[in-house]
Coordinates of C-alpha atoms in Angstrom, one line a residue:
X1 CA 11.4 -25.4 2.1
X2 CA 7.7 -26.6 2.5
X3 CA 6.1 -27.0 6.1
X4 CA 4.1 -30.4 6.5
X5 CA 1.7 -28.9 9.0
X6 CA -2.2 -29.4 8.1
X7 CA -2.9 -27.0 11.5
X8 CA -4.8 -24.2 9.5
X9 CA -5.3 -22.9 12.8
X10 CA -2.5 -20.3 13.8
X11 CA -2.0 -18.4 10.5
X12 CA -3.9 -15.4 9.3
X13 CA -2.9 -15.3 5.1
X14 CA 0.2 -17.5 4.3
X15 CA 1.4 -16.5 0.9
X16 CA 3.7 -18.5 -1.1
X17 CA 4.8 -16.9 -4.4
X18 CA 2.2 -15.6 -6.0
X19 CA -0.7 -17.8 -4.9
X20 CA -2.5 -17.2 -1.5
X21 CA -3.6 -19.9 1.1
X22 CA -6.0 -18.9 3.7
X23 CA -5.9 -20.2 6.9
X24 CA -8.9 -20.2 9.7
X25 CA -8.7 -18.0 12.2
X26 CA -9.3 -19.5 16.4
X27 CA -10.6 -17.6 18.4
X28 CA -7.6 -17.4 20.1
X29 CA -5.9 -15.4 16.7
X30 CA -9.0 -13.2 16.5
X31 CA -8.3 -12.2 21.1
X32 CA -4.7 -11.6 19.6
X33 CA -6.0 -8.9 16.7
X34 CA -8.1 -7.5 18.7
X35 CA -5.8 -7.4 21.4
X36 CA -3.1 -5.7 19.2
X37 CA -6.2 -3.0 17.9
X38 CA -7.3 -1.8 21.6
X39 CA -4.1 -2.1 23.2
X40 CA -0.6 -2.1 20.7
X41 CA -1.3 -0.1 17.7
X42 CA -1.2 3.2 19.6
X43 CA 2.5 2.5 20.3
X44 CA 3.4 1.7 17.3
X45 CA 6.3 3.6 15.9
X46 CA 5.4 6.0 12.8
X47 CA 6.5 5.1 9.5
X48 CA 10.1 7.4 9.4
X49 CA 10.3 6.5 13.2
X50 CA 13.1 4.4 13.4
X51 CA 13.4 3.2 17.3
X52 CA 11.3 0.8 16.8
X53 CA 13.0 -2.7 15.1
X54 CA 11.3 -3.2 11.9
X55 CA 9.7 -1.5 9.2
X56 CA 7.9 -4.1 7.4
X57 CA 4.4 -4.2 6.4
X58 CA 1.7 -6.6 7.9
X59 CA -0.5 -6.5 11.7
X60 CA 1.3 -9.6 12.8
X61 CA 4.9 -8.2 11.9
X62 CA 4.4 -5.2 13.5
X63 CA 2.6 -7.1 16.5
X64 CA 6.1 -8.7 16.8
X65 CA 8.1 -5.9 17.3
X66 CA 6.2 -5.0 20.5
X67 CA 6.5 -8.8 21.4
X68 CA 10.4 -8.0 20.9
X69 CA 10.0 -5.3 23.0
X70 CA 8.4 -6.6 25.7
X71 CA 11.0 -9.7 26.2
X72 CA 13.8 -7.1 25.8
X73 CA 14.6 -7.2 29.6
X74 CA 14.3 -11.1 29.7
X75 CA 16.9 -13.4 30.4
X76 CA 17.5 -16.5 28.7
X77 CA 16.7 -18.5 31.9
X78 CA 12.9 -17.0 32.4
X79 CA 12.3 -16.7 28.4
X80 CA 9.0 -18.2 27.7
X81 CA 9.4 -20.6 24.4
X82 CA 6.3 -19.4 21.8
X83 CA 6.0 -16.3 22.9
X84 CA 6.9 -14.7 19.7
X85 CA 5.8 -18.1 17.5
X86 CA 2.8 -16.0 15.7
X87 CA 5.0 -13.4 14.5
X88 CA 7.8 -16.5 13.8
X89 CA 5.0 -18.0 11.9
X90 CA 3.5 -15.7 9.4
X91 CA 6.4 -16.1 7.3
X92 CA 4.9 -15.4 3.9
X93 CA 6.7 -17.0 0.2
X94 CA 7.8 -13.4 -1.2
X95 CA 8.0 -9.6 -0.2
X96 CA 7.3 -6.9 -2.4
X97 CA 11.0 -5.8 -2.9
X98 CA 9.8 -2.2 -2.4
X99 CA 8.0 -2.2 1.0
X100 CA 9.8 -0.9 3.4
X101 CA 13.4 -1.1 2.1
X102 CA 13.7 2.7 0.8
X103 CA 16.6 3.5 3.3
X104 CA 18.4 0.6 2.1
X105 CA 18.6 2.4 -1.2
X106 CA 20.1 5.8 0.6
X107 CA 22.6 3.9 2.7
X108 CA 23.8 1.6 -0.5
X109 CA 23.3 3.2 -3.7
X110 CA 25.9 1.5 -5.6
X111 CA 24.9 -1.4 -5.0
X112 CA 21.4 -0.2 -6.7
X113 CA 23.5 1.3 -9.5
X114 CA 25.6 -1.7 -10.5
X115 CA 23.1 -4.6 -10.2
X116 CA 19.9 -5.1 -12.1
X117 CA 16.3 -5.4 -11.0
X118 CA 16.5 -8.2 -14.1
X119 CA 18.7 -10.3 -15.6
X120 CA 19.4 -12.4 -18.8
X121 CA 16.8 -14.8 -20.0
X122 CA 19.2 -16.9 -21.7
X123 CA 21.0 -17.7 -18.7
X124 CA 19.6 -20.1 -15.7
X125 CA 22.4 -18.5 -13.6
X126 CA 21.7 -14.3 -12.7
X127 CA 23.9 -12.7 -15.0
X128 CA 23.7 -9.5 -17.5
X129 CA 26.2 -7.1 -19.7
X130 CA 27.6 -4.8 -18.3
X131 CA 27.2 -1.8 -21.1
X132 CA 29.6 0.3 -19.8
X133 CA 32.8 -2.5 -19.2
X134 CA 31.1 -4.8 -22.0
X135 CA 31.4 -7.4 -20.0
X136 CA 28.5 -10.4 -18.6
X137 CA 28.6 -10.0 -15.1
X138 CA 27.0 -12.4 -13.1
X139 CA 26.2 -13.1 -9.4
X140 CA 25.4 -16.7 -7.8
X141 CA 22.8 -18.7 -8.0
X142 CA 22.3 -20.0 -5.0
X143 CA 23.7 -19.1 -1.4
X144 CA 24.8 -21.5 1.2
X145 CA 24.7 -19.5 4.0
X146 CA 25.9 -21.1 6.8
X147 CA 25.8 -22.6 9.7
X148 CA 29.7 -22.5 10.5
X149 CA 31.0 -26.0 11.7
X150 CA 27.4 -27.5 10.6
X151 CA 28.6 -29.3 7.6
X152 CA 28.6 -26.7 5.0
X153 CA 32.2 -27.5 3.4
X154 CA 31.0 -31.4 3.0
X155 CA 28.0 -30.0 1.4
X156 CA 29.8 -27.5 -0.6
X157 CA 32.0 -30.4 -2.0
X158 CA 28.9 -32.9 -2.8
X159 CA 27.0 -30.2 -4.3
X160 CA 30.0 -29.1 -7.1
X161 CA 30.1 -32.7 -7.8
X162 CA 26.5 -32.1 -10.0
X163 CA 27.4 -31.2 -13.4
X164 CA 25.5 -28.2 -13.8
X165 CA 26.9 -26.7 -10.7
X166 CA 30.4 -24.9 -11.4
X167 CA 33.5 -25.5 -8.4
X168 CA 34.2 -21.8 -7.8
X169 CA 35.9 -21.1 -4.5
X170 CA 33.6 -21.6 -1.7
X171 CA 33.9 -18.0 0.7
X172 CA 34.5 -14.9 -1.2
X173 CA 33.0 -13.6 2.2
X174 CA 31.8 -10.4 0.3
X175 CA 28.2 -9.7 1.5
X176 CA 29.3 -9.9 4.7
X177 CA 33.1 -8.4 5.3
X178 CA 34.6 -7.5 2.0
X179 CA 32.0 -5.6 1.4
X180 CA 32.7 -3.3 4.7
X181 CA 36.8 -3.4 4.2
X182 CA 37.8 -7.0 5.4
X183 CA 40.8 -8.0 3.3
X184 CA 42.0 -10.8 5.4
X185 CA 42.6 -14.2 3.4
X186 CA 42.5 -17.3 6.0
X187 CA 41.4 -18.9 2.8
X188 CA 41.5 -18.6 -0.8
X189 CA 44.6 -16.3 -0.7
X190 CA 45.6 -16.9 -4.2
X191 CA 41.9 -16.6 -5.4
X192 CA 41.7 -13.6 -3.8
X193 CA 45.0 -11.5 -4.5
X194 CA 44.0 -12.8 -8.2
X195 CA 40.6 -10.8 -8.1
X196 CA 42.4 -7.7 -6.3
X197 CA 45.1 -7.9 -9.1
X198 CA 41.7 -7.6 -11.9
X199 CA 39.5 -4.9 -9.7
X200 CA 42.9 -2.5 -9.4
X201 CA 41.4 -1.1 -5.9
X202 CA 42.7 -0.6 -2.4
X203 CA 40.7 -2.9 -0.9
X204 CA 37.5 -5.6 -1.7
X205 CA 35.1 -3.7 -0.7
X206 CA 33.3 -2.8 -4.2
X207 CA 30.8 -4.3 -6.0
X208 CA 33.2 -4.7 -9.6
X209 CA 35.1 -6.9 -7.1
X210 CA 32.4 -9.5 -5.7
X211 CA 31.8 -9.5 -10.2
X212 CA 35.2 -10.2 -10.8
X213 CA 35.1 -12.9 -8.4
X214 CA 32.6 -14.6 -10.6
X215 CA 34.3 -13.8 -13.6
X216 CA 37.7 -15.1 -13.0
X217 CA 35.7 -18.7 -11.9
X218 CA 32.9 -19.0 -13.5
X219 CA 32.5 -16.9 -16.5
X220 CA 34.0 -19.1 -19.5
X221 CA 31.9 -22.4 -18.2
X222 CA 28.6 -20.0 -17.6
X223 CA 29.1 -18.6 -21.4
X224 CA 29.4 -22.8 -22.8
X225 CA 26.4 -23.1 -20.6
X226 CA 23.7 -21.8 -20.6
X227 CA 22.3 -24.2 -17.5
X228 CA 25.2 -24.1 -15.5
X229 CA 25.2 -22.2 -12.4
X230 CA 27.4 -21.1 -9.5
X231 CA 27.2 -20.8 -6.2
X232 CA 28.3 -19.0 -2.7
X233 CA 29.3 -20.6 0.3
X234 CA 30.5 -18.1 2.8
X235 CA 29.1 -19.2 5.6
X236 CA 29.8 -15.1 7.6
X237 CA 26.7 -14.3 5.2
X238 CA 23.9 -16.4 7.3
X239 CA 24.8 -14.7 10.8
X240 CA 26.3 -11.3 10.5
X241 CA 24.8 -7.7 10.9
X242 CA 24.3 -5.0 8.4
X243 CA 27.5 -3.0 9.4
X244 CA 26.5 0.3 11.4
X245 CA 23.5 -0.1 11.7
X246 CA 22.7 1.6 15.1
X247 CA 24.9 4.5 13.6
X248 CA 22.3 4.6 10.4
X249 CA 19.4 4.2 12.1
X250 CA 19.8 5.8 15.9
X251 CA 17.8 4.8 18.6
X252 CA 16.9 1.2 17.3
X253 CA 17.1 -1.6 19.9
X254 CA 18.4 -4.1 17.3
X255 CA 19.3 -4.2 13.5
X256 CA 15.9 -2.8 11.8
X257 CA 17.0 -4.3 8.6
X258 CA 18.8 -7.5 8.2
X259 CA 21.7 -8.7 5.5
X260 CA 19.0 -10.6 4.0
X261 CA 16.5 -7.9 3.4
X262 CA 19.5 -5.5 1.3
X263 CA 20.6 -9.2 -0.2
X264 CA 16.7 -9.9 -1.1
X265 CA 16.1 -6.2 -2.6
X266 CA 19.3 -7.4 -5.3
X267 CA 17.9 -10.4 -5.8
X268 CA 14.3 -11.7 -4.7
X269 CA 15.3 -14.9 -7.1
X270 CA 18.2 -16.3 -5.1
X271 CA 17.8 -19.5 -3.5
X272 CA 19.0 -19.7 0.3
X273 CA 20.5 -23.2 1.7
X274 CA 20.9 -24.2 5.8
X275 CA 22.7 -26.5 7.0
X276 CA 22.1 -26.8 11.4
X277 CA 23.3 -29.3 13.1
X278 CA 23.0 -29.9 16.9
X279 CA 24.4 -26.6 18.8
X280 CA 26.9 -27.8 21.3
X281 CA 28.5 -30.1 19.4
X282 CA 28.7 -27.3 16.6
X283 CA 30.4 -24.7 19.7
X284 CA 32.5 -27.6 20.5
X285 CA 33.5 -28.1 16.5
X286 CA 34.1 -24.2 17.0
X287 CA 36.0 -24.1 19.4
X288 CA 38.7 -27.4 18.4
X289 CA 38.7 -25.3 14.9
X290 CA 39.7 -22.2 16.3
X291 CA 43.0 -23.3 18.9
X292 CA 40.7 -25.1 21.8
X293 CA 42.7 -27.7 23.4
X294 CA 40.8 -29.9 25.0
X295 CA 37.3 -30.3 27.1
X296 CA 38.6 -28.6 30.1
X297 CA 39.1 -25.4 27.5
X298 CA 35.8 -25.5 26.5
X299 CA 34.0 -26.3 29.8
X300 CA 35.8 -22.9 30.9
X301 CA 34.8 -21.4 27.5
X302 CA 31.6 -22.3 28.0
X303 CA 31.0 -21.2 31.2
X304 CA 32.5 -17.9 30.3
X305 CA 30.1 -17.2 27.2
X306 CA 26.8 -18.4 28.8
X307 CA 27.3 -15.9 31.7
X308 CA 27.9 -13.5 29.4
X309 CA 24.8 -13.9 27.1
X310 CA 22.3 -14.5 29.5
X311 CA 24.0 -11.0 31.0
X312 CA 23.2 -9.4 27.5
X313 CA 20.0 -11.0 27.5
X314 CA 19.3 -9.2 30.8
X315 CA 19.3 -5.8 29.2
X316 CA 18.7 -6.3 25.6
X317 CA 16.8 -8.4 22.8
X318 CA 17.9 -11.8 21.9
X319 CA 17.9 -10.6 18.5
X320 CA 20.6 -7.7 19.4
X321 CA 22.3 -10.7 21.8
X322 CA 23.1 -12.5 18.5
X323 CA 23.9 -9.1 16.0
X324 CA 26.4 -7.9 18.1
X325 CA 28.4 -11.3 19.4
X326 CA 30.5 -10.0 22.2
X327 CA 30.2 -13.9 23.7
X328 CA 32.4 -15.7 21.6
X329 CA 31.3 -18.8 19.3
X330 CA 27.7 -19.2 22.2
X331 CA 24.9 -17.4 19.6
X332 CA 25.9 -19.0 16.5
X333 CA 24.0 -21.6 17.8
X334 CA 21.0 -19.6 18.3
X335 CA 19.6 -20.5 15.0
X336 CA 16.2 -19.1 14.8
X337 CA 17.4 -15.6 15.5
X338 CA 19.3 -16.1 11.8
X339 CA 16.9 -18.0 9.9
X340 CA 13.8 -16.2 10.8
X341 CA 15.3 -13.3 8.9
X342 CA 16.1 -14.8 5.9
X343 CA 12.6 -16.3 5.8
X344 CA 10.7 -13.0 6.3
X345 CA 13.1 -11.9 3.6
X346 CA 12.9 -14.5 1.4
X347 CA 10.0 -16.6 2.2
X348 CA 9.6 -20.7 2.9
X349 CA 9.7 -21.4 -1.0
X350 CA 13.3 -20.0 -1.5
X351 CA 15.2 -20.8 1.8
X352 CA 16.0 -24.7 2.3
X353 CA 17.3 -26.5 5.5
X354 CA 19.0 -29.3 6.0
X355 CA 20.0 -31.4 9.2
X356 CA 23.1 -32.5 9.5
X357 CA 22.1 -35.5 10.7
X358 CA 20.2 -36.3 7.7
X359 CA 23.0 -35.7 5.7
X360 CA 25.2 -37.9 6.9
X361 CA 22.5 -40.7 8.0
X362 CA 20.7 -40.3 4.3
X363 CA 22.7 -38.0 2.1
X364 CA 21.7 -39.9 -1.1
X365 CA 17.8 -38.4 -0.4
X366 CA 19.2 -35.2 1.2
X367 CA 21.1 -34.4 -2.2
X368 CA 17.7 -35.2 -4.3
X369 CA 15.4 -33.1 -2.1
X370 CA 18.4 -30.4 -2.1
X371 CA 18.7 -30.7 -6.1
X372 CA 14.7 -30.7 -6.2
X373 CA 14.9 -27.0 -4.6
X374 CA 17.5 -25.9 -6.7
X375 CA 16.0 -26.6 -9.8
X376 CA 18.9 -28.3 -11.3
X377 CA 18.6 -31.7 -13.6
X378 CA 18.2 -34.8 -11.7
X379 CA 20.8 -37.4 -11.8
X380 CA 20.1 -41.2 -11.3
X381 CA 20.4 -42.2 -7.8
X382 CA 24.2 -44.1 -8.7
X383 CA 25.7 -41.1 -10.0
X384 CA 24.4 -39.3 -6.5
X385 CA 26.1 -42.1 -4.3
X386 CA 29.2 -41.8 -6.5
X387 CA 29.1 -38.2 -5.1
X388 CA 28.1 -38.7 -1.7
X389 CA 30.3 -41.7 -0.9
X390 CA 33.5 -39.3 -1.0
X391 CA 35.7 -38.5 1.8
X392 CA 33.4 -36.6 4.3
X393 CA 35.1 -33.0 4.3
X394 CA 36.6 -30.7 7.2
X395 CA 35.1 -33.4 9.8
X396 CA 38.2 -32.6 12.6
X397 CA 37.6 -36.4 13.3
X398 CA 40.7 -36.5 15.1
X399 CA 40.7 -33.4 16.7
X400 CA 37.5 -34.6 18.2
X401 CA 38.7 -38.2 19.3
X402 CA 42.0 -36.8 21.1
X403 CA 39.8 -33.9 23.0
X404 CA 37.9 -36.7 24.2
X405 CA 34.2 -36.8 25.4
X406 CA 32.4 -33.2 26.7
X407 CA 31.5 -33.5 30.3
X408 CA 28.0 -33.8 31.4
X409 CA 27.9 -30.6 33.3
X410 CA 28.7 -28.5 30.4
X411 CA 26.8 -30.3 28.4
X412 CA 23.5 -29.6 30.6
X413 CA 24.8 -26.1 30.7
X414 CA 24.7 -25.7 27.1
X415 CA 21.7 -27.7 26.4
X416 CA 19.6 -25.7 28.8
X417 CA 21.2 -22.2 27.2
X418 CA 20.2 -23.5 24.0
X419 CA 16.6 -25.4 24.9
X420 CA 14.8 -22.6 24.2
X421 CA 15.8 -21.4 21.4
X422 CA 15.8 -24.9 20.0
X423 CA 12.1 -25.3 20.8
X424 CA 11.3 -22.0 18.9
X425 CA 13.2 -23.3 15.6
X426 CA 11.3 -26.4 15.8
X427 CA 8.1 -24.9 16.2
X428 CA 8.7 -22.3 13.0
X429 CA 9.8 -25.7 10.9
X430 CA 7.5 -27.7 12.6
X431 CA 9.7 -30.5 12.7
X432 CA 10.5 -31.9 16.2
X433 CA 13.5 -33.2 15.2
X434 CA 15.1 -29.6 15.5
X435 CA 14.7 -29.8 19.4
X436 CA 17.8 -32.2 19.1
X437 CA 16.0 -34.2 22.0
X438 CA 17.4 -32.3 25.2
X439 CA 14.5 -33.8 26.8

């Protein structure tokens, strides 16, 4: 994802991969550094002192966990937009993938075992052998993370349709519930009970079964081709939680370490896709998806969820507000929570977003520019729109045209809930068009 700013002005050192770009500092940056020397860095938590929220290198970073701090008994309602926008902006390409992350390492050490800090050359797609079952493992390519309801099963579809990119079934949904003991199968049941019948364990949880996965889907085409890649498309992986986190790390206000950062640690080559699309229309998707009836259920719904985030709001982060969802489908619409941590894991250069709108108003572009970050062979523009022009996927077109229209009030309701957090997202992509015009 590249930014289109030419504003040198509010960034200290932006590095992208392995080249550096320095930026000016205003005066107003050098009154924030200095403000952060004289007063902050003397509250500061210690390196092993983990009540702070972060433990990543770099003065702006650590600048933004007293910024978090300091908005932690803020409600949604007197939230200032920008507050945080320094530490939101100095979002740098790449992490070393050994700042920081050593407790990951305690808490996970299979996971650190099993997968390899390098993988086959010969292959486009990560994959290696497996010495000890003699087999090529291999793990995806590319994630398509989320958001739910935003488009990502359309997307999914088109993106399979490239030849290089192998149709495995979209959400394993191992990174973030398998992986923890979630053996539920609302989709993919066969796929699944297949893998179970290869791993031989109790539940999904292990690492040989998120391999196996790949194996039983992808293996024979990824050993014809060497180019060929797969993907995953669970869309739980862009918005959960590291499981038990306040039990690994007591006394933290919010997760310290994010799914991304244990997912970037494993592999600091994946490529991380978006797809956002307007919020309340998303939580109104939701909610039809998951049993809503109508408009009056969601204005109730609605109601019900905003009251009870900007309560959580009252006493905690809006970073915890969105970790721990006790609010129903309301924070998976707070966007910028999510995707500022996979940036700061992954940096700008690996983590693309796409509107929805742009998908479905220009998908033949959005499918280049999305093939363009992938890396993967360009097709002529007919073959794309022989792709694109399919049957647009999981719309709930009908759904939505029986429900009938949302009512103004909950709209305003949900548009001011979401304004701010809106504002922030397009000021970290600096693209307006993220503020979805609330006015």
């Amino acid at each position: 994802m590249s930014s289109n700013s030419n504003d040198t002005s509010t960034c200290v050192a932006l590095i992208m991969g392995q080249k550096k770009l320095f930026c000016g500092l205003t005066v107003a940056s050098v009154f924030v550094l200095g403000f952060y020397q004289l007063a902050l860095r003397p509250a500061l938590p210690d390196d092993g002192d983990w009540s702070g929220t972060r433990d990543v290198p770099g003065v702006l970073l650590q600048l933004e966990q007293k910024l978090s701090e300091n908005r932690d008994t803020s409600s949604s309602s007197n939230y200032k937009p920008g507050a945080d926008l320094l530490a939101e902006d100095d979002i740098s390409s790449n992490r070393s993938t050994s700042d920081g992350y050593e407790p990951l390492k305690k808490i996970y050490p299979e996971l650190y075992e099993k997968i390899p800090k390098t993988f086959h050359k010969r292959y486009k797609n990560p994959c290696f052998m497996d010495h000890e079952s003699k087999k090529l493992r291999c793990l995806p390519y590319f994630y398509l993370v989320g958001m739910p309801k935003c488009g990502t099963t359309d997307l999914w579809a088109k993106l399979v349709g490239h030849p290089q990119v192998i149709d495995v079934p979209k959400e394993p949904h191992w990174w973030a519930r398998r992986r923890n003991g979630w053996t539920k199968t609302p989709i993919h049941q066969g796929q699944v009970n297949r893998v179970r019948q290869m791993t031989k364990m109790k539940d999904d949880s292990s690492i040989e079964w998120y391999f196996n996965w790949f194996e039983a889907f992808a293996g024979s085409q990824l050993k014809k081709n060497k180019e060929a890649v797969c993907g995953d498309g669970s869309v739980s992986t862009g918005f959960m939680s590291l499981e038990n986190w306040r039990g690994n790390f007591p006394g933290s206000k919010e997760p310290p370490f994010s799914l991304a950062d244990l997912m970037y640690t494993l592999q600091p080559s994946a490529k991380i896709v978006f797809i956002l699309r307007e919020p309340v229309s998303r939580y109104f998707s939701a909610h039809l998806y998951n049993g809503g009836n109508g408009t009056d259920s969601f204005s109730r719904a609605a109601r019900s969820t905003v009251k009870c985030m900007q309560k959580c709001l009252e006493e905690y982060s809006d970073r915890f507000c969105a970790y721990e969802p006790s609010c129903n489908q309301v924070f998976r619409g707070m966007y910028i929570i999510y995707l500022s941590d996979w940036l700061k894991a992954y940096g700008r250069d690996q983590v693309h977003v796409v509107r929805l709108d742009d998908w479905m108003d220009e998908p033949v572009e959005e499918y280049k520019r999305l093939l363009d970050f992938l890396e993967l062979d360009p097709i002529s523009d007919e073959a794309i729109r022989r792709i694109v022009k399919s049957k647009v996927m999981n719309s709930q077109s009908k759904k939505k045209k029986s429900a009938g229209a949302v009512s103004n009030s909950t709209k305003k309701l949900l548009q001011d809930f979401y304004r701010p957090f809106n504002q922030r997202l397009a000021a970290l992509l600096n693209d307006n068009r993220f503020l979805w015009d609330y006015g």
